[in-house]
CSV table of C-alpha atoms and ligand atoms in Angstrom, one decimal:
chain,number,residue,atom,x,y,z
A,1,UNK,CA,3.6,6.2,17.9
A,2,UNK,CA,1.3,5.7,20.8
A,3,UNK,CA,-2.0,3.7,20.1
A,4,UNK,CA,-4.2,6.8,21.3
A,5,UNK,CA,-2.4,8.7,18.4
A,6,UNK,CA,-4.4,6.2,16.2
A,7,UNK,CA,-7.1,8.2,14.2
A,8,UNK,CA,-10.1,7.4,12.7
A,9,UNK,CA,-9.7,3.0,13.2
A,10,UNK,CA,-12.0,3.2,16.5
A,11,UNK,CA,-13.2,-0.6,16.0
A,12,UNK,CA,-9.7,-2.2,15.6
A,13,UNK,CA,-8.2,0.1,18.4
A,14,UNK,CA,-11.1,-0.5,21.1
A,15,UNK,CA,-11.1,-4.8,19.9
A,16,UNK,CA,-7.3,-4.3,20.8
A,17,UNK,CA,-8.2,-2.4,24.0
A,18,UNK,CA,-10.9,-4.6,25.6
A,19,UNK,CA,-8.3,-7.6,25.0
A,20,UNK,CA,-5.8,-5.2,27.1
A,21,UNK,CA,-8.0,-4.2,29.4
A,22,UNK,CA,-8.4,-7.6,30.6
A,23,UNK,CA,-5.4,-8.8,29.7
A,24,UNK,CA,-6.3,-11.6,27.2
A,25,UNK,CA,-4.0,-10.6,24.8
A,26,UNK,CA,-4.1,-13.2,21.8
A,27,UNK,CA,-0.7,-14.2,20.6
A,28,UNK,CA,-1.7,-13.4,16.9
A,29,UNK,CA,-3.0,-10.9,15.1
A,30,UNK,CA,-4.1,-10.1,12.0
A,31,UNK,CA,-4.1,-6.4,10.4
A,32,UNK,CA,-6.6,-6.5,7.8
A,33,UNK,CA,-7.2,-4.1,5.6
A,34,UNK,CA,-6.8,-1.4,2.9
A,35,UNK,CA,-2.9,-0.3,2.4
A,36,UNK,CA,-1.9,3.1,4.0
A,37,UNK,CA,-4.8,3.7,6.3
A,38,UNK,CA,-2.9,3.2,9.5
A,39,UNK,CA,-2.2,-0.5,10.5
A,40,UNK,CA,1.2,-1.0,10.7
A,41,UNK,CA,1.3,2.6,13.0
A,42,UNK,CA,-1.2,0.5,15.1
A,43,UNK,CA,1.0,-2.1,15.3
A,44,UNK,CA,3.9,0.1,16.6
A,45,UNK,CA,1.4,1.3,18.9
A,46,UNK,CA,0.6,-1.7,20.6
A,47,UNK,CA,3.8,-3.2,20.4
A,48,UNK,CA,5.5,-0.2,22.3
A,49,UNK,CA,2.8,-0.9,25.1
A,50,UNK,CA,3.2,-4.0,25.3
A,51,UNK,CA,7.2,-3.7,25.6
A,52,UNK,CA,6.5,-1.0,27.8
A,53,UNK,CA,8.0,-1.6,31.5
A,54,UNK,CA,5.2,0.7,33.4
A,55,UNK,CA,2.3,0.9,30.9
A,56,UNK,CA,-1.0,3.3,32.1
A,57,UNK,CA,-4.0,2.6,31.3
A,58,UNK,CA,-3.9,3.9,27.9
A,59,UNK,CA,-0.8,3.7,26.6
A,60,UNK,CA,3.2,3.1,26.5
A,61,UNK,CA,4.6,5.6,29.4
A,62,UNK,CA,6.6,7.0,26.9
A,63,UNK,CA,9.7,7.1,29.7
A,64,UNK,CA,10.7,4.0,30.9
A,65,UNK,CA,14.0,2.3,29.1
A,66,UNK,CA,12.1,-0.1,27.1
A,67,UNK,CA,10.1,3.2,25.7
A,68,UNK,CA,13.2,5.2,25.0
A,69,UNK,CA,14.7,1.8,23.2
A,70,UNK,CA,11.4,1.5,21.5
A,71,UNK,CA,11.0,5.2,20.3
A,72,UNK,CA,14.6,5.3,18.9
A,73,UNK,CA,13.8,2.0,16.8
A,74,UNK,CA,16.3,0.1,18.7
A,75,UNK,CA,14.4,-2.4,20.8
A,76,UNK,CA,16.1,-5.6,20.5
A,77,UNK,CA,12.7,-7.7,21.2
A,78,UNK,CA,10.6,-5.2,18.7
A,79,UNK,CA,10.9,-7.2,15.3
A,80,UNK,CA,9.6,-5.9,12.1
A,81,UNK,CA,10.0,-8.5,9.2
A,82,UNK,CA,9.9,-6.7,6.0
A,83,UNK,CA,11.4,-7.6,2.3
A,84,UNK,CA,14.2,-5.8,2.6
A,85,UNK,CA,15.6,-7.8,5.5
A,86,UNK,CA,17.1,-10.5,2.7
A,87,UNK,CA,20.1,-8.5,2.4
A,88,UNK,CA,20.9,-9.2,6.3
A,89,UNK,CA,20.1,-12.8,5.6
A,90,UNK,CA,23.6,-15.1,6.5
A,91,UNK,CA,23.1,-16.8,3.8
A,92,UNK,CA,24.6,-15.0,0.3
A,93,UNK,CA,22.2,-17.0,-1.6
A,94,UNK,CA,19.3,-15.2,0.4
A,95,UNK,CA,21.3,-12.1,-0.1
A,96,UNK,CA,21.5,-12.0,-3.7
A,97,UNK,CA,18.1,-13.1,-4.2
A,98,UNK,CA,15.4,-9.8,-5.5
A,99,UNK,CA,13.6,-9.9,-2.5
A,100,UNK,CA,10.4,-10.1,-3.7
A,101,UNK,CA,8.8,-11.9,-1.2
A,102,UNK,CA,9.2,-13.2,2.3
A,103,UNK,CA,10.6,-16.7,0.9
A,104,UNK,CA,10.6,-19.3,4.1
A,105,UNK,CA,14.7,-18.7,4.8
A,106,UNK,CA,13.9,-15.1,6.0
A,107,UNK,CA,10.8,-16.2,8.2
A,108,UNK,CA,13.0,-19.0,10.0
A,109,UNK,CA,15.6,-16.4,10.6
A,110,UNK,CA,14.0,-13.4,11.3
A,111,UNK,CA,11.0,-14.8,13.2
A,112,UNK,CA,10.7,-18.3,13.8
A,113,UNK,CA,14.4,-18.3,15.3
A,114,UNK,CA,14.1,-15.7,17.5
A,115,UNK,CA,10.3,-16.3,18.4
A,116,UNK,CA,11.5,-19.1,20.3
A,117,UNK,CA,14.2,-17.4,22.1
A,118,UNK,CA,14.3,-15.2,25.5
A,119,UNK,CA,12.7,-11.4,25.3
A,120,UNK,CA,16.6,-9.7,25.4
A,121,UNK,CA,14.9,-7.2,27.1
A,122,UNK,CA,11.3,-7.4,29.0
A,123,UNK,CA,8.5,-9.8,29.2
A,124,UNK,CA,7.9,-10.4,25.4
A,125,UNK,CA,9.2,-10.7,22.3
A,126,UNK,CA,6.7,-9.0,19.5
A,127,UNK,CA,7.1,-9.7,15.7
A,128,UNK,CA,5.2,-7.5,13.1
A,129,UNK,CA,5.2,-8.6,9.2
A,130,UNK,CA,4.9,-5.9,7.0
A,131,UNK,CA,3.2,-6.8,3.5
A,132,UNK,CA,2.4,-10.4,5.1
A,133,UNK,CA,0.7,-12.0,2.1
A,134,UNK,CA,4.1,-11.6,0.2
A,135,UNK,CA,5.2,-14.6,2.5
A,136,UNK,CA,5.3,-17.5,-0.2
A,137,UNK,CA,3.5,-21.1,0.7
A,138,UNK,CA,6.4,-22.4,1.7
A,139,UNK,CA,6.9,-19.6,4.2
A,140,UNK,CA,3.4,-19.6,5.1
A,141,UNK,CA,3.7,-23.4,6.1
A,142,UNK,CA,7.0,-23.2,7.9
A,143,UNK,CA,5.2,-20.6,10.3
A,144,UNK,CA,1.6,-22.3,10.9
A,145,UNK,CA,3.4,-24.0,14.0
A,146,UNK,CA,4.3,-21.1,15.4
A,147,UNK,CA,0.9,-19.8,14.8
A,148,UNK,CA,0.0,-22.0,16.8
A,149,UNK,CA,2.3,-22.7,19.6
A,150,UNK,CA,3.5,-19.5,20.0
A,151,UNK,CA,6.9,-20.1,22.1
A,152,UNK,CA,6.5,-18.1,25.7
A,153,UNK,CA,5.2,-14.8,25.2
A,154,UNK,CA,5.7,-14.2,21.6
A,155,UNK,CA,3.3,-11.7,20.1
A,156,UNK,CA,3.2,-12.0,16.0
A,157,UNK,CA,1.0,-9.1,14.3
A,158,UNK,CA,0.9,-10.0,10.4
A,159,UNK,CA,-0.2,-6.8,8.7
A,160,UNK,CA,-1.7,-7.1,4.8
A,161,UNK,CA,-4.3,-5.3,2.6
A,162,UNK,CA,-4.7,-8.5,0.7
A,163,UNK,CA,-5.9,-11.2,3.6
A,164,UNK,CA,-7.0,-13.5,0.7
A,165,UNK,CA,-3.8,-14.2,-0.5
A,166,UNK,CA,-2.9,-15.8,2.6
A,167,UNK,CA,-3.6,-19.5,3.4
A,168,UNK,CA,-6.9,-20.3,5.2
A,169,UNK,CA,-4.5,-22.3,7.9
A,170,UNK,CA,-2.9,-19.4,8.8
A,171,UNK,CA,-5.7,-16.4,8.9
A,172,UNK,CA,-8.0,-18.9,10.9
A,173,UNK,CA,-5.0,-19.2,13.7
A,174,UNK,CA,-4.2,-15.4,14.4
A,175,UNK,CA,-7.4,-12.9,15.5
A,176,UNK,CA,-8.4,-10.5,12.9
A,177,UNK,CA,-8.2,-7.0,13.5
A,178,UNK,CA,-10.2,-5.3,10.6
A,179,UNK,CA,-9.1,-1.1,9.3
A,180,UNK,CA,-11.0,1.0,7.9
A,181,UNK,CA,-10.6,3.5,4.8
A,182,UNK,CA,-10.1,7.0,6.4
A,183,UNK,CA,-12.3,10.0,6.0
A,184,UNK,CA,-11.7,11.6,3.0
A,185,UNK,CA,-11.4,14.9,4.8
A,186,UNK,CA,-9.1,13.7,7.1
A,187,UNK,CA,-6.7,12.5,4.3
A,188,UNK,CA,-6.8,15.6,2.4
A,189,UNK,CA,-5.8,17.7,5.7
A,190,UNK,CA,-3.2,15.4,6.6
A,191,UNK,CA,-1.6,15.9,2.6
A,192,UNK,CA,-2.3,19.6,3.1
A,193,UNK,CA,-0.4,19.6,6.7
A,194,UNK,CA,2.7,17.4,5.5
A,195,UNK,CA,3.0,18.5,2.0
A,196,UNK,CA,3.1,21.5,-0.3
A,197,UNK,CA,0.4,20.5,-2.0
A,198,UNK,CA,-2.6,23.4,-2.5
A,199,UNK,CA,-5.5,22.5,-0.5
A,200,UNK,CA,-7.4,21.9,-4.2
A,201,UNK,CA,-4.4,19.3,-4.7
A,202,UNK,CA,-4.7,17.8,-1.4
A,203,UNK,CA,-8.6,17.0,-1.9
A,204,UNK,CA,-8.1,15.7,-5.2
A,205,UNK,CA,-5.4,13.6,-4.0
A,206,UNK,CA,-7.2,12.1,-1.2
A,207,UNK,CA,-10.2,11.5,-3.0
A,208,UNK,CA,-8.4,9.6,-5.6
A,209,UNK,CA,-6.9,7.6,-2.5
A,210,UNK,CA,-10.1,6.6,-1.7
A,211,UNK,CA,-9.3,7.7,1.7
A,212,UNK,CA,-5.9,5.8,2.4
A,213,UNK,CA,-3.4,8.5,3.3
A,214,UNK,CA,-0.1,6.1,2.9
A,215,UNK,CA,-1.0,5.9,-0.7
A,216,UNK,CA,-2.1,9.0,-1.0
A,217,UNK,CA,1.4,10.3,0.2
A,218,UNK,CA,3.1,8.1,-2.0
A,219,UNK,CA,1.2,9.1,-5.2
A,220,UNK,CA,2.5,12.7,-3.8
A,221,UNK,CA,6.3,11.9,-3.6
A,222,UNK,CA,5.9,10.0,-7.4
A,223,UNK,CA,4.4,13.1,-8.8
A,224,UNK,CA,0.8,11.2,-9.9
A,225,UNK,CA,-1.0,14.8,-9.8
A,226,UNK,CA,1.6,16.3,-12.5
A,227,UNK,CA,0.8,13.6,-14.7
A,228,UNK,CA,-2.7,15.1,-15.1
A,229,UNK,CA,-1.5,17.6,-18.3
A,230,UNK,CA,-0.3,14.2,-19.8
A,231,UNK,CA,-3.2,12.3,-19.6
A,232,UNK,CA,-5.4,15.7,-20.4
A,233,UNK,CA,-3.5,16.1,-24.1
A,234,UNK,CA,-3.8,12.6,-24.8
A,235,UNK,CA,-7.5,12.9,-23.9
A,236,UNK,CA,-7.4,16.0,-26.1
A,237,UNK,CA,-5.9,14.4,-28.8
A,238,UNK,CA,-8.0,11.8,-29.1
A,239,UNK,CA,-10.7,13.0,-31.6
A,240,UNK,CA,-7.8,13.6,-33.8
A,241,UNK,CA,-7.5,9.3,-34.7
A,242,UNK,CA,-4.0,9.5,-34.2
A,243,UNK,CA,-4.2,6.4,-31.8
A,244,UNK,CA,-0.3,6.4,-31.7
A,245,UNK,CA,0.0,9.4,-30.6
A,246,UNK,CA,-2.3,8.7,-27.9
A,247,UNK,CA,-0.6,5.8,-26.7
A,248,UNK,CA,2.8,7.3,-26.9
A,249,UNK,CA,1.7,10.0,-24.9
A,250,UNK,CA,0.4,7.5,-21.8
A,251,UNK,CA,3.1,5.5,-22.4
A,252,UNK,CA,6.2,8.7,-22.2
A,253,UNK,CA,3.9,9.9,-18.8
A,254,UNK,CA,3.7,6.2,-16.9
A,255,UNK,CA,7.6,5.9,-17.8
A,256,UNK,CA,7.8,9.3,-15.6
A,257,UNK,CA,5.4,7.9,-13.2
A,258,UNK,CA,7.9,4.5,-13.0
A,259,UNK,CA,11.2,6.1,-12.6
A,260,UNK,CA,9.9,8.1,-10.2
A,261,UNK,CA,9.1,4.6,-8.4
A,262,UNK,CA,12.4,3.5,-8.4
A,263,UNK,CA,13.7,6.7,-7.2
A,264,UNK,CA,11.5,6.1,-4.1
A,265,UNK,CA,12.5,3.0,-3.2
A,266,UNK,CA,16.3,3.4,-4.0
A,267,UNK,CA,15.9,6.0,-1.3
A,268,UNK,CA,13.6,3.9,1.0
A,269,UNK,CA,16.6,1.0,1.1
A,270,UNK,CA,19.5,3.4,1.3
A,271,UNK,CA,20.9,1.9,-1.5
A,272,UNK,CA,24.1,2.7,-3.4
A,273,UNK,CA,22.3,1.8,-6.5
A,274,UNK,CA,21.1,5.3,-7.4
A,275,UNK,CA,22.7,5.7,-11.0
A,276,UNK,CA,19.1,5.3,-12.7
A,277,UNK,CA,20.0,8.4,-14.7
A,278,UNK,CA,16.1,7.9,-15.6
A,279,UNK,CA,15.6,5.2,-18.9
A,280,UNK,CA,14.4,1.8,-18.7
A,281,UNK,CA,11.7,1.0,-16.3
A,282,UNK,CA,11.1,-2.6,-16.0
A,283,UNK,CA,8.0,-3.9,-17.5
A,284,UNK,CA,6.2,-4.9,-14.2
A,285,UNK,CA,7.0,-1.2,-12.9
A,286,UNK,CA,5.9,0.4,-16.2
A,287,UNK,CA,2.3,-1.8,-16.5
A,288,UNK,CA,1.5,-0.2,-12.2
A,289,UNK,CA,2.3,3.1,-13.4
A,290,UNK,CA,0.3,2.8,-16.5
A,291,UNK,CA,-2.6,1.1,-14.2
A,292,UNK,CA,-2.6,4.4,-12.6
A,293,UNK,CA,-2.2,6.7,-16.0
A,294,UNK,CA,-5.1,4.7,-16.6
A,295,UNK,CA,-7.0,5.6,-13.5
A,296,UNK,CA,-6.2,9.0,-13.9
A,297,UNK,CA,-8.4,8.9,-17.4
A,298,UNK,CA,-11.0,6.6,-15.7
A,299,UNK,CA,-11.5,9.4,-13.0
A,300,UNK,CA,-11.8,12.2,-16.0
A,301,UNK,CA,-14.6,10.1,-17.2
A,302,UNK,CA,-16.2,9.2,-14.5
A,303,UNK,CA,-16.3,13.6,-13.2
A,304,UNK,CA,-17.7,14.0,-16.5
A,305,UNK,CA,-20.0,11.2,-15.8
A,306,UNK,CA,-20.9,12.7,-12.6
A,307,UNK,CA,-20.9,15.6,-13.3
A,308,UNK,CA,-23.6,15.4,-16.0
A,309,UNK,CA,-25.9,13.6,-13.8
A,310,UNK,CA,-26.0,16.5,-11.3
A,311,UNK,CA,-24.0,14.9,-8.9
A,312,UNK,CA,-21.2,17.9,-9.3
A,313,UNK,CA,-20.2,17.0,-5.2
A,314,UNK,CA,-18.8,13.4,-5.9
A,315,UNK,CA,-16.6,14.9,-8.6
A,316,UNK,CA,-13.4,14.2,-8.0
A,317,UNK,CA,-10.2,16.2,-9.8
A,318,UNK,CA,-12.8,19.4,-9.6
A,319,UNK,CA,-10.0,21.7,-7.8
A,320,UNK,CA,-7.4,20.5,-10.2
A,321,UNK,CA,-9.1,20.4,-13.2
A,322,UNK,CA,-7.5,23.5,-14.8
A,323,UNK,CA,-10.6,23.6,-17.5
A,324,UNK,CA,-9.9,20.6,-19.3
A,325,UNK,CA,-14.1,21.1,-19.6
A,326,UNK,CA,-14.6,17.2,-20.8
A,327,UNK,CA,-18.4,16.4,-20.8
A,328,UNK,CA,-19.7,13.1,-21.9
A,329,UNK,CA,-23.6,11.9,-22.0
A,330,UNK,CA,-24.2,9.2,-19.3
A,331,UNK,CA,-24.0,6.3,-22.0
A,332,UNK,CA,-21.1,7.7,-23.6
A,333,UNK,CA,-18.9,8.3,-20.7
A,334,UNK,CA,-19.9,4.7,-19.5
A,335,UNK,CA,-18.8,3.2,-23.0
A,336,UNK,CA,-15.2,5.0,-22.6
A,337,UNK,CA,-14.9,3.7,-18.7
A,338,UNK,CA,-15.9,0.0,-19.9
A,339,UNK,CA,-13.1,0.7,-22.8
A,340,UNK,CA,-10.5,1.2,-20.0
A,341,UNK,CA,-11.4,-1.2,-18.1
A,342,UNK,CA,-10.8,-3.4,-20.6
A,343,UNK,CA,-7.8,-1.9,-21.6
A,344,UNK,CA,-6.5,-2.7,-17.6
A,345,UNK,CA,-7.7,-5.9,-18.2
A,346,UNK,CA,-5.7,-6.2,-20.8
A,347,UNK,CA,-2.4,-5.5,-19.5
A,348,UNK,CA,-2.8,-7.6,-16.6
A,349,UNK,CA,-2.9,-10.4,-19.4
A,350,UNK,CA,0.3,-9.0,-20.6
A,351,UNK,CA,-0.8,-7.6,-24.2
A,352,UNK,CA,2.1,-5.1,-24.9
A,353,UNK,CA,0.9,-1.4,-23.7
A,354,UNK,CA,1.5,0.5,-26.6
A,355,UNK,CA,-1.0,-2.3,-28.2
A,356,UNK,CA,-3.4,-2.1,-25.2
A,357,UNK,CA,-3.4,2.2,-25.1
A,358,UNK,CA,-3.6,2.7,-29.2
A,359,UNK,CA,-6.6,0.3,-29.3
A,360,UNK,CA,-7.9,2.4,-26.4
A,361,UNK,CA,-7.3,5.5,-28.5
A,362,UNK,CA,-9.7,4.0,-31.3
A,363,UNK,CA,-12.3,3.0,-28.4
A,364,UNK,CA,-12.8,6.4,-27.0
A,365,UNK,CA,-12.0,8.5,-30.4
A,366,UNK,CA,-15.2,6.3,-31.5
A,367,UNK,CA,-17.0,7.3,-28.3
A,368,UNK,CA,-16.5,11.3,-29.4
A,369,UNK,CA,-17.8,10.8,-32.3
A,370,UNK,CA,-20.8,8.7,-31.6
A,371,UNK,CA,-21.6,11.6,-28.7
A,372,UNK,CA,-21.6,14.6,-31.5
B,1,ZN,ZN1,7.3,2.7,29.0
């Protein structure tokens, strides 16, 4: 990954190049922005520049041995501190922990330890921290110091797409770097290029992403898209009053939506621990993939919504749509969004789903029949 590879993030890349250009690299950075549109590729970027024992103008040379380390993801001063990195941790306490978060025993071994020794290799040492705001306040605090005296030539990039979660003491010592969400063109053609998807697919994709192609990608390899005929029957079934039904329905299609989750990220970690067979999906993983079941209905909604106001280009599943042929009156289509919205709300307070989905069922089968 070379920084001029970069695509649409021209204000972060040319911030990050004007500090190049005149060499006033800070010593901390902060990646701020929405998930999957590019920062941690940036990151690599710069990193593999900086490492770089000839760099041009541009970029990295792409040639020299700190390059070749760099590009086979064997640089020993390239150091990218992620969750997963408990189960290298010494200590078999660390080890046997979930890794859930960045707790302070991984930040003093895998950064602040090394921060402070010797580049192994070139002029610097360069730390990126994938999923920074994970870092709990007691790793937070352990690393303001180095924040602030970085040792030598230490460069620490923390990458996040939820800035607010981290402590004030720590965003106001590293120099934010702000990304932007991507073109939603550009995310579609991307999905079309590295996928199978249909070009209809792709765009529907993308423009659920909102324009950020990681998640876009990931909703691909979980299957969101093929939920769709789920969430369409439970839709359809609605006016029938059979809220359990309803909910089941959600329910059985977010289960499918969570194992595929776990499939992911067995893969992701390499681990042994692939005998899943496909039940139980733990209740955190199950309440995400009905957050996005449920997004998946708001966005049938809101195209009918749309739709009916004459606004037929913002629609959003159009290509996939497959003649599901929901309309809604403005009002209407408004009350069911506000009634999922709720029902979101809901199980973020931890009301049980099936609960949360069959009072939703009674919400919008009352919406139906208020609109005839
Ligand atoms: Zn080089």
């Amino acid at each position: 990954m070379r920084l001029t590879d970069v695509r649409h993030q021209e204000r972060a890349v040319a911030i990050l190049r004007r500090a190049l250009a005149v060499d006033r690299m800070h010593h901390a950075y902060l990646f701020d922005g929405p998930a999957g549109v590019g920062k941690e590729l940036t990151a690599r970027g710069l990193a593999a520049l900086l490492l770089c024992a000839r760099p041009g103008d541009a970029d990295a040379c792409g040639t020299c041995p700190s390059c070749q380390l760099f590009a086979t993801d064997n640089h020993p001063d390239f150091h990218l501190i992620h969750r997963g990195l408990h189960k290298q941790h010494p200590d078999r306490s660390v080890r046997a922990s979930k890794g859930l978060f960045l707790a302070v025993d991984l930040i003093r071994h895998f950064l602040i330890e090394p921060a402070s020794m010797k580049p192994a290799h070139g002029r610097r040492r360069v730390f990126v921290v994938r999923d920074a705001e994970r870092m709990n306040e007691g790793a937070q605090n352990a690393l303001l110091k180095t924040l602030e005296e970085p040792p030598g030539s230490a460069v620490l990039i923390l990458v996040t797409a939820s800035a607010a979660r981290l402590l004030p003491t720590i965003r106001s010592r590293c120099q934010r770097i702000p990304f932007e969400l991507l073109p939603i063109e550009f995310v579609a053609s991307e999905l079309a290029g590295r996928t199978d998807l249909s070009p209809a697919s792709a765009q529907s994709l993308a423009a659920l992403s909102d324009g950020r192609l990681g998640v876009a990608l990931h909703w691909h390899q979980i299957g969101l898209l093929d939920q769709l005929a789920a969430v369409d029957d439970a839709l359809q079934s609605r006016g029938t009053h059979d809220a359990t039904a309803f909910a089941e329905m959600l329910v059985q299609s977010a289960t499918t939506l969570g194992q595929a989750v776990l499939e992911d990220q067995s893969d992701e970690e390499e681990a042994p621990t692939r005998s899943r067979g496909g039940k139980s999906v733990p209740t955190d993983a199950l309440r995400d993939a009905l957050k996005l079941v449920l997004m998946l209905l708001a966005t049938r909604y809101r195209d009918a919504l749309v739709a009916a106001v004459g606004a037929g280009d913002l629609v959003r599943l159009a290509p996939a749509t497959g003649g599901l042929g929901l309309t809604a009156d403005p009002p209407h289509a408004d009350e069911a969004l506000a009634a999922i919205h709720e029902a979101e709300r809901n199980l973020d307070r931890n009301v049980a789903p099936q609960l949360v989905l069959e009072r939703l069922a009674v919400a919008l089968a009352g919406e139906l029949s208020l609109a005839r």
